[in-house]
mmCIF file of C-alpha atoms in Angstrom:
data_model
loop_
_atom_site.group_PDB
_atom_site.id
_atom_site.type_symbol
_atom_site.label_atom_id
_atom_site.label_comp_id
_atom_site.label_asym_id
_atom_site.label_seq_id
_atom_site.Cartn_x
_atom_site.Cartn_y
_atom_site.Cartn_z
ATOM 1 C CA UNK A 1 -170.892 136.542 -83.780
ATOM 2 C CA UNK A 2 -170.473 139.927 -85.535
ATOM 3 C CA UNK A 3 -173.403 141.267 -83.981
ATOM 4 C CA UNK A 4 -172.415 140.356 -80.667
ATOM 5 C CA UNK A 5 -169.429 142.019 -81.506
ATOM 6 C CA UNK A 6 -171.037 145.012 -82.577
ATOM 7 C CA UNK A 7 -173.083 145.897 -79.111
ATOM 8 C CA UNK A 8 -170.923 148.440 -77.211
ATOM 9 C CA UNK A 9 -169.605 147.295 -73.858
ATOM 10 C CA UNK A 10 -169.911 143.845 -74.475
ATOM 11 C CA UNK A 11 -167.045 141.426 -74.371
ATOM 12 C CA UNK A 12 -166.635 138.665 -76.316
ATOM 13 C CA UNK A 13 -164.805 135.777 -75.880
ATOM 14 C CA UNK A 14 -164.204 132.775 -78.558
ATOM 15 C CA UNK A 15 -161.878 130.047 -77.071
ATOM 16 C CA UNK A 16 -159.619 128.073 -78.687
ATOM 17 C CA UNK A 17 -158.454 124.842 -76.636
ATOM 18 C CA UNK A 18 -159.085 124.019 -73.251
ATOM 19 C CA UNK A 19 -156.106 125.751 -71.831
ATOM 20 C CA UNK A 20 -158.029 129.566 -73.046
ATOM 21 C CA UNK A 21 -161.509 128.191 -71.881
ATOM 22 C CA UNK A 22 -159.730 128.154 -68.369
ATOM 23 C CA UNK A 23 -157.684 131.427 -68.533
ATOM 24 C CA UNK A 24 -160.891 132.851 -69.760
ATOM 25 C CA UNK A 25 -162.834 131.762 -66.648
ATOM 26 C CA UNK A 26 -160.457 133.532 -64.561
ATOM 27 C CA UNK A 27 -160.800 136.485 -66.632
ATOM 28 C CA UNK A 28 -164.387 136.839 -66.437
ATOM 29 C CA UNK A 29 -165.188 135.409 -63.030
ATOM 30 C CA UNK A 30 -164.298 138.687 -60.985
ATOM 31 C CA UNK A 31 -165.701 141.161 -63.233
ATOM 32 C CA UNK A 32 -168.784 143.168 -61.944
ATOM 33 C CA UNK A 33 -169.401 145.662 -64.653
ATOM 34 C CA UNK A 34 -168.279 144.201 -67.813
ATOM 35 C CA UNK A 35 -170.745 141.593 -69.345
ATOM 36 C CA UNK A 36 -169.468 138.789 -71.484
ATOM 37 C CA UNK A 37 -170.862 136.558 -74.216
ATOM 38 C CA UNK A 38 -168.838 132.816 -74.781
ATOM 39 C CA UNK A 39 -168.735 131.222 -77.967
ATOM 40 C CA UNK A 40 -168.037 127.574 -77.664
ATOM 41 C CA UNK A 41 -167.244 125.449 -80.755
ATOM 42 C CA UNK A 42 -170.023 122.266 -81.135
ATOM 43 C CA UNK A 43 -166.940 119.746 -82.531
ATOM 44 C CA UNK A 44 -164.292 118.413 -80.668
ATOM 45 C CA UNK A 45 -160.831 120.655 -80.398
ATOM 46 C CA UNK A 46 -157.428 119.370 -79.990
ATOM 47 C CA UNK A 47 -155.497 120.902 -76.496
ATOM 48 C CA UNK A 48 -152.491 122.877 -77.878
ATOM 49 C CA UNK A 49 -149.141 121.625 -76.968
ATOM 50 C CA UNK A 50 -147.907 124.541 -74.306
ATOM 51 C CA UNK A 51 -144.647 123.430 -74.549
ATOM 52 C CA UNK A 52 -144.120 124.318 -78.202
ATOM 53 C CA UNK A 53 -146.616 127.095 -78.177
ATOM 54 C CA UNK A 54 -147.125 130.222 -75.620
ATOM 55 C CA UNK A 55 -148.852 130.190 -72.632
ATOM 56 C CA UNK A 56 -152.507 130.927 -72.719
ATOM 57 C CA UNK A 57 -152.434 133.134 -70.151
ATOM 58 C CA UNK A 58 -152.298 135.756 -72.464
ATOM 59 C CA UNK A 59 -156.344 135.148 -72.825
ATOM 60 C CA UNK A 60 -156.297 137.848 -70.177
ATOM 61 C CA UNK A 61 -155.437 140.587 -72.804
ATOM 62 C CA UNK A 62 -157.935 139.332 -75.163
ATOM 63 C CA UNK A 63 -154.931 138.292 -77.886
ATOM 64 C CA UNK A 64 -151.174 137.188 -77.962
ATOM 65 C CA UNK A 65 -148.401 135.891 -79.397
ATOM 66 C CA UNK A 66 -149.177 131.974 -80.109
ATOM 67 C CA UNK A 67 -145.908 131.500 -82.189
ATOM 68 C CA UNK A 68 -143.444 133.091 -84.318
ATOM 69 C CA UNK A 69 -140.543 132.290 -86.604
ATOM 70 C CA UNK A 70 -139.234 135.528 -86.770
ATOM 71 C CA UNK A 71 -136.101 136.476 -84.482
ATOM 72 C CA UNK A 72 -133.839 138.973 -82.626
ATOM 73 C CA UNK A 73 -136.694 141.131 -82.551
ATOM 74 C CA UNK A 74 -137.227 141.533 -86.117
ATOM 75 C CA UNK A 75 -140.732 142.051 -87.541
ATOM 76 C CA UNK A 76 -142.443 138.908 -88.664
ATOM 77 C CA UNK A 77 -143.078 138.529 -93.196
ATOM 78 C CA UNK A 78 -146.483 137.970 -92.349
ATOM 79 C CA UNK A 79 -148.696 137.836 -89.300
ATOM 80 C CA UNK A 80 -151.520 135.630 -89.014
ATOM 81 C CA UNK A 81 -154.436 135.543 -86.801
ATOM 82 C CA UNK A 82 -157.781 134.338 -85.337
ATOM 83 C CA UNK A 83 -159.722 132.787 -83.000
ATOM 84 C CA UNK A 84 -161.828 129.670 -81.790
ATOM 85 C CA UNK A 85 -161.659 126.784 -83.794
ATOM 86 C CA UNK A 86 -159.829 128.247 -87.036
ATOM 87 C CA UNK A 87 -156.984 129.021 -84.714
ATOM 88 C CA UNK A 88 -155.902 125.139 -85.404
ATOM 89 C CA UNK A 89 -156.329 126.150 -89.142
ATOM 90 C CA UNK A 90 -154.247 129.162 -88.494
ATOM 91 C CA UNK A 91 -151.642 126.506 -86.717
ATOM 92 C CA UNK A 92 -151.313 124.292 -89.963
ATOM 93 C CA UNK A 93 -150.925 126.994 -92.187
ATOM 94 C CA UNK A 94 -148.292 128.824 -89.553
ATOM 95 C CA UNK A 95 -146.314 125.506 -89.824
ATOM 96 C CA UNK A 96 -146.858 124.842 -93.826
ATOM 97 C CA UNK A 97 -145.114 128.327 -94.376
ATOM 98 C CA UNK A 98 -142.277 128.109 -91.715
ATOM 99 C CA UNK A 99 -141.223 124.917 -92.936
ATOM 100 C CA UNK A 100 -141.262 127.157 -96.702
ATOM 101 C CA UNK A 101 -138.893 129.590 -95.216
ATOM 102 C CA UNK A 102 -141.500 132.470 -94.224
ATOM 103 C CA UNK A 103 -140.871 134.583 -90.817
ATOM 104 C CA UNK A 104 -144.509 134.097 -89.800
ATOM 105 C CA UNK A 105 -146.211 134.947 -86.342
ATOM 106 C CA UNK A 106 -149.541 133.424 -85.395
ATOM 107 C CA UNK A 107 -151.973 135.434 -82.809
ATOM 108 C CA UNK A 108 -154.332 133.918 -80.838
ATOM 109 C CA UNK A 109 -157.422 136.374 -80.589
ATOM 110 C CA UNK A 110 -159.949 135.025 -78.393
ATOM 111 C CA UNK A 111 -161.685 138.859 -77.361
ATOM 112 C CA UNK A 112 -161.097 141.105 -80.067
ATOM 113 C CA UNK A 113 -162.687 143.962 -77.409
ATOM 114 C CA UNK A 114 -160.285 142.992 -74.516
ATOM 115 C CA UNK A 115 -157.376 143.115 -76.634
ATOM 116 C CA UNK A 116 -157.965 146.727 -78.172
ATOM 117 C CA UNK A 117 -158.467 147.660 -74.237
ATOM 118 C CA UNK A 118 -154.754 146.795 -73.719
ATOM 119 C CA UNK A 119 -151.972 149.747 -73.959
ATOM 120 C CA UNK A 120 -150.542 150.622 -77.990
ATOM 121 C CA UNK A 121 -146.901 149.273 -76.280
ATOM 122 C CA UNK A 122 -148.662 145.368 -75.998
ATOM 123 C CA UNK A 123 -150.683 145.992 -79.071
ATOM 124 C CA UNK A 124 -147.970 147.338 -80.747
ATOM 125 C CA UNK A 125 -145.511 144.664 -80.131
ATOM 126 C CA UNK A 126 -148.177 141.976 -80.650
ATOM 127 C CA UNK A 127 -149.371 143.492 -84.169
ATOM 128 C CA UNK A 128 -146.367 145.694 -84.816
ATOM 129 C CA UNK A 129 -146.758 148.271 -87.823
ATOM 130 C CA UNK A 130 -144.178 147.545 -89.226
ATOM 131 C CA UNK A 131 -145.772 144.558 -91.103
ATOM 132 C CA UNK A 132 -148.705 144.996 -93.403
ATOM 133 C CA UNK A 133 -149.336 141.499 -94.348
ATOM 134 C CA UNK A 134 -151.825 140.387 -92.075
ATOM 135 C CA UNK A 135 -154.151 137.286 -92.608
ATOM 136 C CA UNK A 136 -157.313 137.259 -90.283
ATOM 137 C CA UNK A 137 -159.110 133.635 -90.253
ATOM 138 C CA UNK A 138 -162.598 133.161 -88.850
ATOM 139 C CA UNK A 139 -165.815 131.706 -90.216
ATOM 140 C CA UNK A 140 -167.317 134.965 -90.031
ATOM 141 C CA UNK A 141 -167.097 137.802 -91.693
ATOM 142 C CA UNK A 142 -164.418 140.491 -92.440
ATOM 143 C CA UNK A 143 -166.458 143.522 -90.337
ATOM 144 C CA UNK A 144 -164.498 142.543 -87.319
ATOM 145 C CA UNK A 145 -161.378 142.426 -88.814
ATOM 146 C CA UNK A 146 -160.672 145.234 -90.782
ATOM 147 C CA UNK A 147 -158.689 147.712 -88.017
ATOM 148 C CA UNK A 148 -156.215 144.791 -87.372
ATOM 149 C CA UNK A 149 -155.441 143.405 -90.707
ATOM 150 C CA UNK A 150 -155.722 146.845 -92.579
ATOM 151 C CA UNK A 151 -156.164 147.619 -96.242
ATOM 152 C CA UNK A 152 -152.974 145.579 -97.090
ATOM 153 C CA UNK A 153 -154.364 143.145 -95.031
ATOM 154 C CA UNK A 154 -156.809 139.835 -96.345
ATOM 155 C CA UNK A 155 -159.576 137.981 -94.723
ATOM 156 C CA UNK A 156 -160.109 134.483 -95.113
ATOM 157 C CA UNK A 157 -163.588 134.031 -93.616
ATOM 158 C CA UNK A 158 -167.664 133.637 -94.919
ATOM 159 C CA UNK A 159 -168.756 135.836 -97.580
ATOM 160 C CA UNK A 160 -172.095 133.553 -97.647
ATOM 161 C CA UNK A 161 -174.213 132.135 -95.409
ATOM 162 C CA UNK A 162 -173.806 129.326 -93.293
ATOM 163 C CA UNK A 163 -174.016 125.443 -94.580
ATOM 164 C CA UNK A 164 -175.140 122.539 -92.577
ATOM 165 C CA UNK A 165 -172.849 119.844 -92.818
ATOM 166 C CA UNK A 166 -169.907 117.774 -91.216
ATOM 167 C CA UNK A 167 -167.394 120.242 -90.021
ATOM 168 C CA UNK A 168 -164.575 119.246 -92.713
ATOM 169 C CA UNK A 169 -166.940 119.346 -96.061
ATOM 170 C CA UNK A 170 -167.935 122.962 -94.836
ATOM 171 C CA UNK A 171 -164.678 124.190 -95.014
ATOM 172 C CA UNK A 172 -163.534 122.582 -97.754
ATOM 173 C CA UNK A 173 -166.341 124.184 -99.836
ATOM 174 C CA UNK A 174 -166.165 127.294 -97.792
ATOM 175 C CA UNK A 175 -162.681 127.721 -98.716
ATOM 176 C CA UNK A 176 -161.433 127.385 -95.079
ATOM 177 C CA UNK A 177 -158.391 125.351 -95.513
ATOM 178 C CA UNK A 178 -154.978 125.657 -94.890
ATOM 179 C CA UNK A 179 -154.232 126.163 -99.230
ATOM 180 C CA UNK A 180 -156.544 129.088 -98.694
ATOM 181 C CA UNK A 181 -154.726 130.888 -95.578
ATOM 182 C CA UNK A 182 -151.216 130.503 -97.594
ATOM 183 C CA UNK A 183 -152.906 131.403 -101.207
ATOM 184 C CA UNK A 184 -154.305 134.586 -98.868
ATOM 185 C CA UNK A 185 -150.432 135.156 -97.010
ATOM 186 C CA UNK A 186 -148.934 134.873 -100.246
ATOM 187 C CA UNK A 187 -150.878 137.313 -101.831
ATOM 188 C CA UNK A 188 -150.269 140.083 -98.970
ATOM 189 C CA UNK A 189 -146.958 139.147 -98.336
ATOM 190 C CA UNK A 190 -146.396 140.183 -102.158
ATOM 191 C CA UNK A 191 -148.761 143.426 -101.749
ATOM 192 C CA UNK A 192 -151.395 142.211 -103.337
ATOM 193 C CA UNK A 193 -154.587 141.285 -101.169
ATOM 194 C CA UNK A 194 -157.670 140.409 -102.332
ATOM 195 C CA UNK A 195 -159.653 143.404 -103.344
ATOM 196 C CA UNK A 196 -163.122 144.455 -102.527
ATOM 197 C CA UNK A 197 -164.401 143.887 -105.917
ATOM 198 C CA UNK A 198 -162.590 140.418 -105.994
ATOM 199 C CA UNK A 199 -164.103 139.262 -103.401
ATOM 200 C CA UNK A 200 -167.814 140.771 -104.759
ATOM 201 C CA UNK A 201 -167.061 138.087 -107.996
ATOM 202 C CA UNK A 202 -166.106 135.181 -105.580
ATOM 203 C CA UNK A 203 -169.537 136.029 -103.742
ATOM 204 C CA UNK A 204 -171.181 136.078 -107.162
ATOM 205 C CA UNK A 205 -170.064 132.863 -108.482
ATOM 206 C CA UNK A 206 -170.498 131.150 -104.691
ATOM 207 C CA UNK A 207 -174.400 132.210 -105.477
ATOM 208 C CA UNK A 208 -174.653 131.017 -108.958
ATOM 209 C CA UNK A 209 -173.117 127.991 -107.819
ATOM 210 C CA UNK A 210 -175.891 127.326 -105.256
ATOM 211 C CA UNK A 211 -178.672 127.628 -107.724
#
């Protein structure tokens, strides 16, 4: 994924729910100059509930608003995001901290290349500056993260390789679970994210473990 990511010109998409693998088509069906790569999950997603979340249409600019607590215009406490199948992780977590309280926003992200094609105004008011604490979630790793979360921002992604397994003991002992999204939101909604050299001793013990 992140070296897909990493070819210039190439788009790529990562799909959520059925409702973005069809705006997605239409996206990509007319283009003529602009190649794409699709990454489909293996497992079985749920279809999000359009009525209590946005319309996927916004697939078109690569990212959008999914859902969001916050009101009257005012900036969100803490903006999550992601794409493919840890968007439904991103969902759970988005409702575990509303019901605490928290003005959270959740952004769908299925082309991270698409959406930094769209004008500052939509990225702007999608990702707006003034909130720092930013959560990114995606089995992958931080690389393709770091110019929308920020250094206030956290990641909650792989920092090892891969593990072959039914989908729900890999993220339990990957750490992608919805505890681990709010640990990271708390942390950078109290300006304290994860830093570098953290993360280096999480890495380290994650290898020690495996031996």
């Amino acid at each position: 994924l992140g070296c897909l990511r990493s070819i210039p010109g190439i788009a790529v998409f990562r799909p959520c729910d059925a409702n973005e693998c069809l705006e997605m088509w239409k996206f990509i069906m007319p283009l003529q100059d602009q190649p794409v790569a699709i990454i489909l999950s293996r497992q079985a997603l749920p279809t999000l509930d359009r009525q209590r979340f946005a319309s996927a249409e916004g697939v078109h600019k690569g990212g959008y608003i999914l859902a969001d607590t916050s009101t009257n215009g005012a900036a969100p406490e803490v903006i999550l995001m992601s794409t493919g199948s840890e968007v439904h992780l991103m969902v759970q977590a988005h409702q575990e901290l509303a019901a605490s309280g928290v003005k959270v926003r959740s952004v769908s992200l299925p082309s991270l290349e698409i959406f930094k094609q769209q004008s500052q105004e939509y990225i702007d008011a999608v990702l707006p500056n003034a909130c720092r604490a930013r959560v990114s979630i995606e089995a992958s790793r931080r690389d393709s993260w770091g110019s929308l979360i920020g250094l206030d921002g956290e990641h909650v992604g792989m920092i090892t390789f891969g593990l072959s397994a039914p989908i729900k003991k890999v993220q339990t002992e990957k750490g992608m679970t919805v505890e681990a999204v709010m640990a990271a939101a708390r942390r950078v909604m109290s300006g304290k994210p994860r830093e570098i050299s953290s993360r280096a001793q999480v890495l380290k013990i994650s290898l020690v473990a495996s031996h």
